[in-house]
Amino acid sequence: MPTRTLAARLVNIRILDTVATRTHYTHREILEILSGLMLAMLTSMISTSVVGTALPTIVGELGGQEQYSWVATATMLTMTVSTPLWGKLSDLFGRKLLFQTALVTFVAASLAAGMSQDMGQLIAARAVQGLGVGGLSALSQVILGDVVSPRERGRYSGYMGAVFGISTVAGPLLGGFLVDADGLGWRWCFYVCVPLAVVAFLVIQKVLRLPRIKRDTTVDVWGATTITASAGALMLLLSLGGHEFEWNSLWTYLLGSVSLVMLALAVLAERGARDPILPPRLFRDRTFVLTSLASLLVGIALFGAMIYLPQYLQIVKGMSPTASGLMMLPMVGTMFVSGVVSGKIVTSTGRWKAFPVAGMVLVAVALYLLSRLHVDSGQWVVGLDIAVLGAGLGLTMQMLILAAQNAAEPRDMAATTAGVSFFRSLGGAVGVAAFGAILTNRLKDEMAGLMAAAHVRPPAGGAHLGTPEAIQGLPEPYRGIVLEAFTRALETVFLVGVPIALLGFVAVLFLKELPLRSGRTPGRPERVTEEVAK
């Protein structure tokens, strides 16, 4: 064999992912690892939503009303921009080490947030907490991909998807309980996740065995810098636009320009990097591009709906935060059932494409049904609509990750998984910002039109969208006008989500249904093992 050919083959063997030489896991061992991953994901995702209920109390104690939005924005910003970096770093230093590093970062930041004495300290701690959340959310999927073959992964991925729904409901409920409970208070919104994170650390330490493979590579510092700067500027624009500054303002144009310039530099950096954070070859892969696009669109529709559904329940239906959180349980239930059932079918048949296709249709149908809600809609109607949304998400979210991982080369497993997760998080930020702008503008127009039609003037101080309690206390006919205006504005928000979901349906429709591998890596790992042995 020519020396050059032998060297090339040795390099290819060397860069194979740990999955090529990993230990075989029994079903019980996989469940043990999965329990650690789910605990870590649950605690990290609850931490991003639990603070919402407690924010008014936090601001009342620490002050800094002008920094209110930064408590949530800081976490979302660092979580999103760090996701691709965690994936690549896990290739260099090992999945287990990086996952535990993310857990330690999360725990330390949670303790710091709970001990904060002013808003500046709290925002800084939340930013670091977001770094840990980004690592946990990305690496949980990467490790599951390492441990379980694509053919078998369906039976486990439904549980991972259910964690998202549970955390969405549990976070606000837990936050409200802790704030109101005697002897606890808002600081326990950050402390409560620490014990679960510690347990997750110990479980992963005990049961996860992933061989380390030394890699002849370097850290792509320039690529990491430009990608982070581009995503960070875009996240700041989407998170703060319309709140901290007007959309048509210098800040909008400045942040938009920075994001575009850094994006162009990132493309140049990745094309020339020896081992890029986001390899350009990924964007030549049809499956990666389509699953990333579909994840982006799912994120827009999902987070837009999840943010504004509780507002409808609290403002229009007069529910408490706890009751509105419980109303989201149908979504959690159908997300869990559809995810688990579809996963088992995928494992037994090896066919997966029908599920995300059907899921995107259900998401579009659910958003249309939600757009038909009105002031007098019954709770069972709301629950049914939410259940349809959960079923669609359960069929879609984990299947997109599965499709991307199944098509990925071994060396690109972490980058692919982190990339798809990154686009879903980015879609969430886009959805919240875009739907918020639509809601605000439509609300003003609808209120002006309804008041003009009723020949009334707003009460002293204005009839505007305040807290749910303040709206419920408005005198008639102003209260009725505000509720009707908000419902109509929300109708527009959900209607805008329908074509977005349909675009996701088109993206999934064009996915090529590659056969699910029974081995953990593409190619022929048995032959590689023989070559290594020889």
XYZ file of C-alpha atoms in Angstrom:
534
model
C 0.000 0.000 0.000
C 1.460 3.411 -0.912
C 2.732 5.379 2.078
C 0.503 8.380 1.292
C -2.626 6.213 1.058
C -1.784 4.445 4.324
C -1.243 7.789 6.053
C -4.552 9.118 4.798
C -6.351 6.028 6.075
C -4.669 6.342 9.460
C -5.769 9.979 9.665
C -9.340 8.993 8.796
C -9.248 6.332 11.500
C -7.830 8.828 13.962
C -10.534 11.427 13.464
C -13.358 8.947 13.793
C -15.706 9.925 16.571
C -15.667 8.078 19.841
C -18.712 6.179 18.632
C -16.508 3.964 16.449
C -14.792 2.427 19.470
C -17.261 3.005 22.270
C -18.435 0.381 24.695
C -21.712 -1.326 23.942
C -24.525 -0.205 26.218
C -27.363 -2.359 27.460
C -30.930 -1.044 27.564
C -30.625 -0.539 31.303
C -27.373 1.387 30.968
C -28.898 3.595 28.277
C -31.822 4.372 30.583
C -29.397 5.286 33.370
C -27.482 7.632 31.077
C -30.745 9.027 29.766
C -31.896 9.764 33.309
C -28.784 11.883 33.878
C -29.219 13.711 30.590
C -32.910 14.363 31.274
C -32.209 15.654 34.790
C -29.608 18.034 33.424
C -31.885 19.249 30.631
C -34.856 19.624 32.977
C -32.961 21.707 35.513
C -31.316 23.913 32.909
C -34.517 24.561 30.957
C -36.575 25.213 34.080
C -33.988 27.804 35.070
C -34.756 29.786 31.913
C -38.513 29.932 32.589
C -38.792 29.879 36.387
C -37.602 33.468 36.726
C -40.476 34.954 34.717
C -43.011 34.659 37.536
C -40.536 35.992 40.081
C -39.281 39.001 38.103
C -41.689 41.575 39.569
C -40.662 40.531 43.086
C -36.968 40.550 42.163
C -37.191 44.055 40.716
C -39.099 45.201 43.791
C -36.298 44.013 46.082
C -33.183 44.724 44.010
C -34.439 47.755 42.061
C -33.314 48.416 38.511
C -36.636 48.476 36.679
C -34.820 49.765 33.585
C -32.791 46.517 33.515
C -35.864 44.288 33.849
C -35.668 42.685 30.419
C -31.952 41.912 30.723
C -32.558 39.244 33.384
C -34.184 37.018 30.771
C -32.300 38.339 27.739
C -28.843 37.626 29.197
C -29.566 33.906 29.506
C -31.130 33.588 26.066
C -28.238 35.475 24.484
C -25.391 33.418 25.940
C -27.310 30.141 25.578
C -27.853 30.654 21.851
C -24.433 31.965 20.867
C -22.535 29.310 22.854
C -24.379 26.267 21.476
C -22.124 25.673 18.409
C -19.007 26.190 20.516
C -19.894 23.470 23.017
C -20.323 20.964 20.206
C -16.885 21.601 18.749
C -15.158 21.731 22.130
C -16.632 18.337 22.983
C -14.865 16.968 19.897
C -11.573 18.288 21.227
C -11.808 17.547 24.951
C -14.426 14.796 25.218
C -18.204 14.714 25.652
C -18.250 13.699 29.309
C -15.758 16.323 30.453
C -17.539 19.119 28.585
C -20.981 18.011 29.767
C -19.820 18.011 33.367
C -18.117 21.362 32.801
C -21.446 22.757 31.606
C -23.119 21.355 34.729
C -20.529 22.915 37.031
C -20.880 26.242 35.198
C -24.638 26.069 35.560
C -24.521 25.233 39.296
C -21.976 27.961 40.092
C -23.963 30.563 38.160
C -27.235 29.478 39.807
C -25.733 29.917 43.271
C -24.338 33.307 42.258
C -27.731 34.394 40.899
C -29.442 33.396 44.138
C -26.947 35.394 46.185
C -27.073 38.505 43.980
C -27.324 41.812 45.830
C -28.175 44.036 42.875
C -29.449 43.750 39.311
C -25.954 43.965 37.829
C -24.805 40.886 39.720
C -27.986 39.017 38.824
C -27.681 39.797 35.109
C -24.024 38.725 35.076
C -24.879 35.467 36.846
C -27.742 34.820 34.429
C -25.387 35.336 31.487
C -22.990 32.716 32.842
C -25.958 30.478 33.596
C -26.910 30.715 29.927
C -23.477 29.384 28.964
C -24.142 26.288 31.037
C -27.644 25.885 29.617
C -26.279 26.088 26.070
C -23.811 23.308 26.791
C -26.360 21.063 28.470
C -29.001 21.453 25.773
C -26.554 20.751 22.931
C -24.426 18.035 24.521
C -27.420 16.056 25.811
C -28.428 15.408 22.208
C -24.829 14.747 21.132
C -24.246 12.190 23.899
C -27.528 10.443 23.120
C -26.336 10.233 19.517
C -23.047 8.728 20.702
C -24.632 6.122 22.943
C -27.567 4.945 20.794
C -27.675 4.100 17.104
C -30.106 6.102 14.921
C -32.316 3.032 14.460
C -32.674 2.580 18.226
C -32.670 6.268 19.132
C -36.348 6.794 18.407
C -37.447 4.786 21.448
C -35.495 7.144 23.718
C -35.740 10.531 21.986
C -39.418 10.968 22.870
C -38.471 11.245 26.537
C -35.990 14.000 25.748
C -38.646 15.907 23.844
C -41.076 15.618 26.747
C -38.556 17.337 29.019
C -38.982 20.511 26.981
C -42.743 20.556 27.459
C -42.547 19.725 31.148
C -40.013 22.457 31.839
C -42.146 24.995 29.974
C -45.058 24.340 32.327
C -43.132 23.533 35.497
C -40.946 26.655 35.413
C -43.649 29.312 35.887
C -45.579 27.116 38.338
C -42.486 26.488 40.432
C -41.537 30.156 40.324
C -44.940 31.263 41.579
C -44.885 28.691 44.388
C -41.391 29.618 45.580
C -42.093 33.345 45.561
C -45.274 32.941 47.599
C -44.047 30.225 50.005
C -43.153 31.314 53.529
C -39.469 30.955 54.293
C -38.394 30.581 50.689
C -38.662 33.555 48.309
C -37.344 34.395 44.850
C -33.747 33.373 45.570
C -34.880 29.747 45.705
C -35.864 30.030 42.038
C -32.128 29.660 41.422
C -31.213 27.368 44.316
C -33.902 24.776 43.612
C -32.220 23.507 40.433
C -28.848 22.917 42.106
C -29.578 19.549 43.801
C -30.939 18.060 40.579
C -27.898 19.282 38.658
C -25.576 17.703 41.256
C -27.451 14.388 40.945
C -27.162 14.594 37.155
C -23.395 15.165 37.504
C -23.001 12.086 39.716
C -25.151 9.903 37.459
C -23.161 10.866 34.363
C -19.886 10.340 36.252
C -20.938 6.816 37.218
C -22.624 5.446 34.095
C -21.242 7.318 31.061
C -18.197 5.707 29.480
C -17.038 7.326 26.263
C -13.474 6.555 25.103
C -11.296 9.579 24.467
C -9.671 9.816 21.049
C -6.760 12.195 20.679
C -7.183 14.518 17.739
C -4.525 16.345 15.797
C -6.426 19.621 15.642
C -6.521 23.196 16.891
C -9.190 25.467 18.348
C -10.778 27.706 15.723
C -10.431 30.928 17.718
C -11.197 33.311 14.842
C -14.236 31.324 13.784
C -15.524 31.139 17.360
C -15.075 34.896 17.760
C -16.855 35.899 14.558
C -19.706 33.379 14.933
C -20.308 34.476 18.520
C -20.181 38.162 17.589
C -22.587 37.741 14.676
C -25.094 35.650 16.646
C -24.717 37.890 19.711
C -25.463 41.091 17.801
C -28.493 39.472 16.154
C -29.775 38.156 19.501
C -29.396 41.587 21.087
C -31.330 43.140 18.217
C -34.138 40.587 18.421
C -34.331 40.568 22.215
C -34.161 44.303 22.876
C -35.690 45.756 19.701
C -39.102 47.253 20.366
C -38.422 47.313 24.121
C -35.143 49.026 24.933
C -35.074 50.917 21.621
C -37.345 51.455 18.634
C -37.044 49.169 15.636
C -36.420 52.175 13.426
C -33.452 53.495 15.375
C -29.672 53.814 15.256
C -29.267 50.801 17.561
C -31.223 48.605 15.138
C -29.074 49.561 12.180
C -25.859 49.351 14.194
C -26.537 45.878 15.608
C -27.835 44.655 12.250
C -24.703 45.886 10.502
C -22.414 44.300 13.092
C -24.237 40.976 12.729
C -23.936 40.992 8.921
C -20.272 42.035 8.911
C -19.368 39.404 11.503
C -21.338 36.805 9.534
C -19.313 37.579 6.404
C -16.078 37.344 8.381
C -17.273 34.075 9.939
C -17.800 32.569 6.487
C -14.260 33.543 5.509
C -12.872 32.244 8.790
C -14.620 28.886 8.539
C -13.607 28.387 4.911
C -9.957 28.821 5.836
C -9.940 27.117 9.236
C -8.185 23.813 9.686
C -10.932 22.501 11.986
C -13.868 24.948 11.841
C -16.579 25.370 14.477
C -19.294 25.061 11.819
C -17.651 23.273 8.873
C -18.758 24.770 5.517
C -19.285 21.231 4.232
C -22.316 21.002 6.529
C -24.067 23.657 4.466
C -23.504 21.575 1.351
C -25.361 18.716 2.999
C -29.027 18.801 2.021
C -30.209 17.098 5.206
C -28.375 19.518 7.511
C -29.647 22.569 5.643
C -33.268 21.390 5.578
C -33.348 20.181 9.192
C -31.743 23.447 10.344
C -34.268 25.468 8.339
C -37.159 23.394 9.683
C -35.820 23.765 13.246
C -35.563 27.528 12.777
C -39.181 27.680 11.615
C -40.362 25.369 14.402
C -38.594 27.608 16.899
C -40.340 30.696 15.525
C -43.792 29.084 15.694
C -43.210 27.296 18.990
C -41.756 30.076 21.106
C -44.128 32.637 19.637
C -47.072 30.493 20.677
C -45.646 29.548 24.085
C -44.994 33.150 25.082
C -48.408 34.522 24.151
C -50.745 31.652 25.043
C -50.348 32.284 28.817
C -51.083 35.959 28.163
C -54.385 35.018 26.524
C -55.270 32.757 29.443
C -54.396 35.348 32.081
C -55.614 38.519 30.366
C -58.662 37.331 28.451
C -59.775 34.331 30.522
C -58.781 35.891 33.856
C -56.750 32.885 35.031
C -54.021 33.041 37.632
C -50.440 32.258 36.586
C -50.783 28.842 38.229
C -54.048 28.049 36.447
C -52.687 29.206 33.096
C -49.666 26.967 33.603
C -51.896 23.985 34.334
C -53.822 24.710 31.139
C -50.630 23.917 29.228
C -50.597 20.335 30.533
C -52.506 18.963 27.492
C -49.581 20.093 25.353
C -47.101 18.298 27.602
C -49.186 15.122 27.560
C -49.626 14.928 23.794
C -45.996 15.912 23.199
C -44.854 13.049 25.402
C -47.232 10.470 23.946
C -46.626 11.390 20.311
C -42.864 11.510 20.839
C -42.665 8.134 22.565
C -45.105 6.341 20.242
C -43.494 7.682 17.069
C -40.061 6.816 18.449
C -41.052 3.201 19.044
C -42.508 2.964 15.535
C -39.315 4.393 14.045
C -37.244 1.848 15.963
C -39.364 -1.057 14.732
C -39.747 0.058 11.095
C -36.719 2.247 10.407
C -38.970 4.825 8.685
C -39.070 8.324 10.120
C -39.991 10.953 7.529
C -43.776 10.624 7.838
C -43.663 11.821 11.444
C -42.098 15.293 11.036
C -44.218 15.805 7.907
C -47.391 15.034 9.865
C -46.041 17.001 12.825
C -45.571 20.215 10.843
C -49.110 19.853 9.479
C -50.443 19.514 13.030
C -48.443 22.573 14.162
C -49.961 24.616 11.316
C -53.455 23.324 12.142
C -52.962 24.097 15.845
C -51.850 27.656 15.132
C -54.891 28.164 12.903
C -57.180 26.800 15.622
C -55.551 29.092 18.179
C -56.170 32.046 15.881
C -59.909 31.282 16.095
C -60.020 31.737 19.876
C -62.212 34.568 21.113
C -63.154 36.137 24.414
C -65.870 33.547 25.161
C -63.969 30.408 24.056
C -64.422 27.534 26.490
C -61.513 26.016 28.369
C -62.020 22.660 26.646
C -61.576 24.363 23.257
C -58.344 25.985 24.417
C -57.135 22.670 25.856
C -57.890 20.820 22.619
C -56.024 23.394 20.517
C -53.018 23.226 22.837
C -53.086 19.421 22.716
C -52.917 19.472 18.900
C -49.900 21.776 19.105
C -48.167 19.409 21.534
C -48.808 16.413 19.282
C -47.263 18.241 16.323
C -44.200 19.260 18.298
C -43.744 15.753 19.689
C -43.680 14.329 16.167
C -41.285 16.971 14.864
C -38.643 18.269 17.240
C -36.682 15.115 18.064
C -37.131 13.654 14.576
C -35.308 16.621 13.061
C -32.356 15.979 15.354
C -32.500 12.275 14.508
C -32.529 12.938 10.749
C -29.570 15.320 10.995
C -27.517 12.946 13.152
C -28.308 9.977 10.923
C -26.941 11.790 7.858
C -23.878 13.236 9.591
C -20.358 11.946 9.178
C -18.777 10.730 12.443
C -16.465 13.737 12.645
C -19.427 16.093 12.222
C -21.816 14.522 14.752
C -21.330 17.178 17.439
C -21.213 20.111 15.007
C -24.370 18.900 13.271
C -26.329 18.411 16.489
C -25.203 21.720 17.959
C -25.910 23.485 14.667
C -29.513 22.269 14.475
C -30.040 23.194 18.153
C -28.556 26.623 17.494
C -30.987 27.347 14.667
C -33.941 26.260 16.806
C -32.881 28.632 19.598
C -32.335 31.407 17.075
C -35.813 30.747 15.704
C -37.197 31.140 19.209
C -35.641 34.577 19.535
C -36.963 35.571 16.112
C -40.437 34.310 17.006
C -40.643 36.163 20.296
C -39.436 39.420 18.730
C -41.525 39.207 15.567
C -44.736 38.088 17.253
C -44.268 40.692 19.978
C -43.985 43.464 17.409
C -47.076 42.189 15.582
C -49.058 41.970 18.805
C -48.113 45.483 19.924
C -48.933 47.126 16.599
C -52.195 45.239 16.078
C -53.292 45.946 19.640
C -52.980 49.702 19.165
C -54.912 49.611 15.899
C -57.651 47.330 17.235
C -58.175 49.396 20.384
C -58.383 52.623 18.397
C -60.890 51.073 15.999
C -63.080 49.528 18.704
C -63.181 52.730 20.750
C -64.065 54.770 17.697
C -66.850 52.314 16.799
C -68.226 52.449 20.355
C -67.945 56.283 20.461
C -66.066 56.208 23.743
C -62.890 57.743 25.011
C -60.278 55.931 27.049
C -60.451 56.389 30.836
C -58.091 58.650 32.730
C -54.573 57.314 32.323
C -55.528 55.454 29.142
C -57.028 52.044 28.529
C -53.929 50.079 27.591
C -52.515 46.626 28.089
C -51.290 46.540 31.669
C -51.098 43.671 34.148
C -53.887 41.083 34.020
C -55.177 42.329 37.382
C -55.233 45.929 36.174
C -57.132 44.965 33.020
C -59.701 42.968 34.962
C -60.272 46.026 37.143
C -61.043 48.382 34.252
C -64.604 49.728 34.139
C -66.913 48.737 31.326
C -66.995 49.256 28.390
C -63.230 49.787 28.480
C -62.480 46.344 29.895
C -64.474 44.647 27.150
C -62.751 46.724 24.487
C -59.284 45.843 25.797
C -60.092 42.120 25.940
C -61.578 42.111 22.443
C -58.656 44.122 21.041
C -56.115 41.804 22.621
C -57.918 38.720 21.302
C -58.007 40.136 17.770
C -54.332 41.097 17.939
C -53.466 37.617 19.147
C -55.464 36.179 16.241
C -53.077 37.948 13.871
C -50.066 36.580 15.768
C -51.206 32.979 15.414
C -52.285 33.452 11.804
C -48.790 34.680 10.942
C -47.469 31.487 12.493
C -49.490 29.306 10.079
C -47.478 30.038 6.894
C -44.277 29.775 8.931
C -45.271 26.266 9.990
C -46.223 25.438 6.397
C -42.784 26.548 5.236
C -41.387 24.118 7.778
C -43.643 21.449 6.289
C -42.183 22.152 2.833
C -38.627 21.950 4.208
C -39.347 18.581 5.839
C -41.113 17.352 2.699
C -37.902 17.821 0.702
C -35.836 15.794 3.172
C -34.503 12.582 1.744
C -35.462 9.642 3.944
C -32.084 8.017 4.425
C -32.247 4.536 5.996
C -31.580 4.677 9.718
C -28.253 3.099 10.580
C -28.209 0.198 12.998
C -24.579 0.982 13.807
C -23.667 4.083 15.723
C -21.642 5.615 12.934
C -22.025 5.749 9.191
C -19.796 3.645 7.048
C -18.452 0.326 8.216
C -17.194 0.590 11.788
C -16.475 -3.150 11.966
C -13.913 -2.816 9.179
C -12.376 0.183 10.864
C -12.030 -1.798 14.079
C -10.255 -4.593 12.210
C -7.894 -2.113 10.584
C -7.086 -0.577 13.946
C -6.472 -4.020 15.407
C -4.145 -4.924 12.578
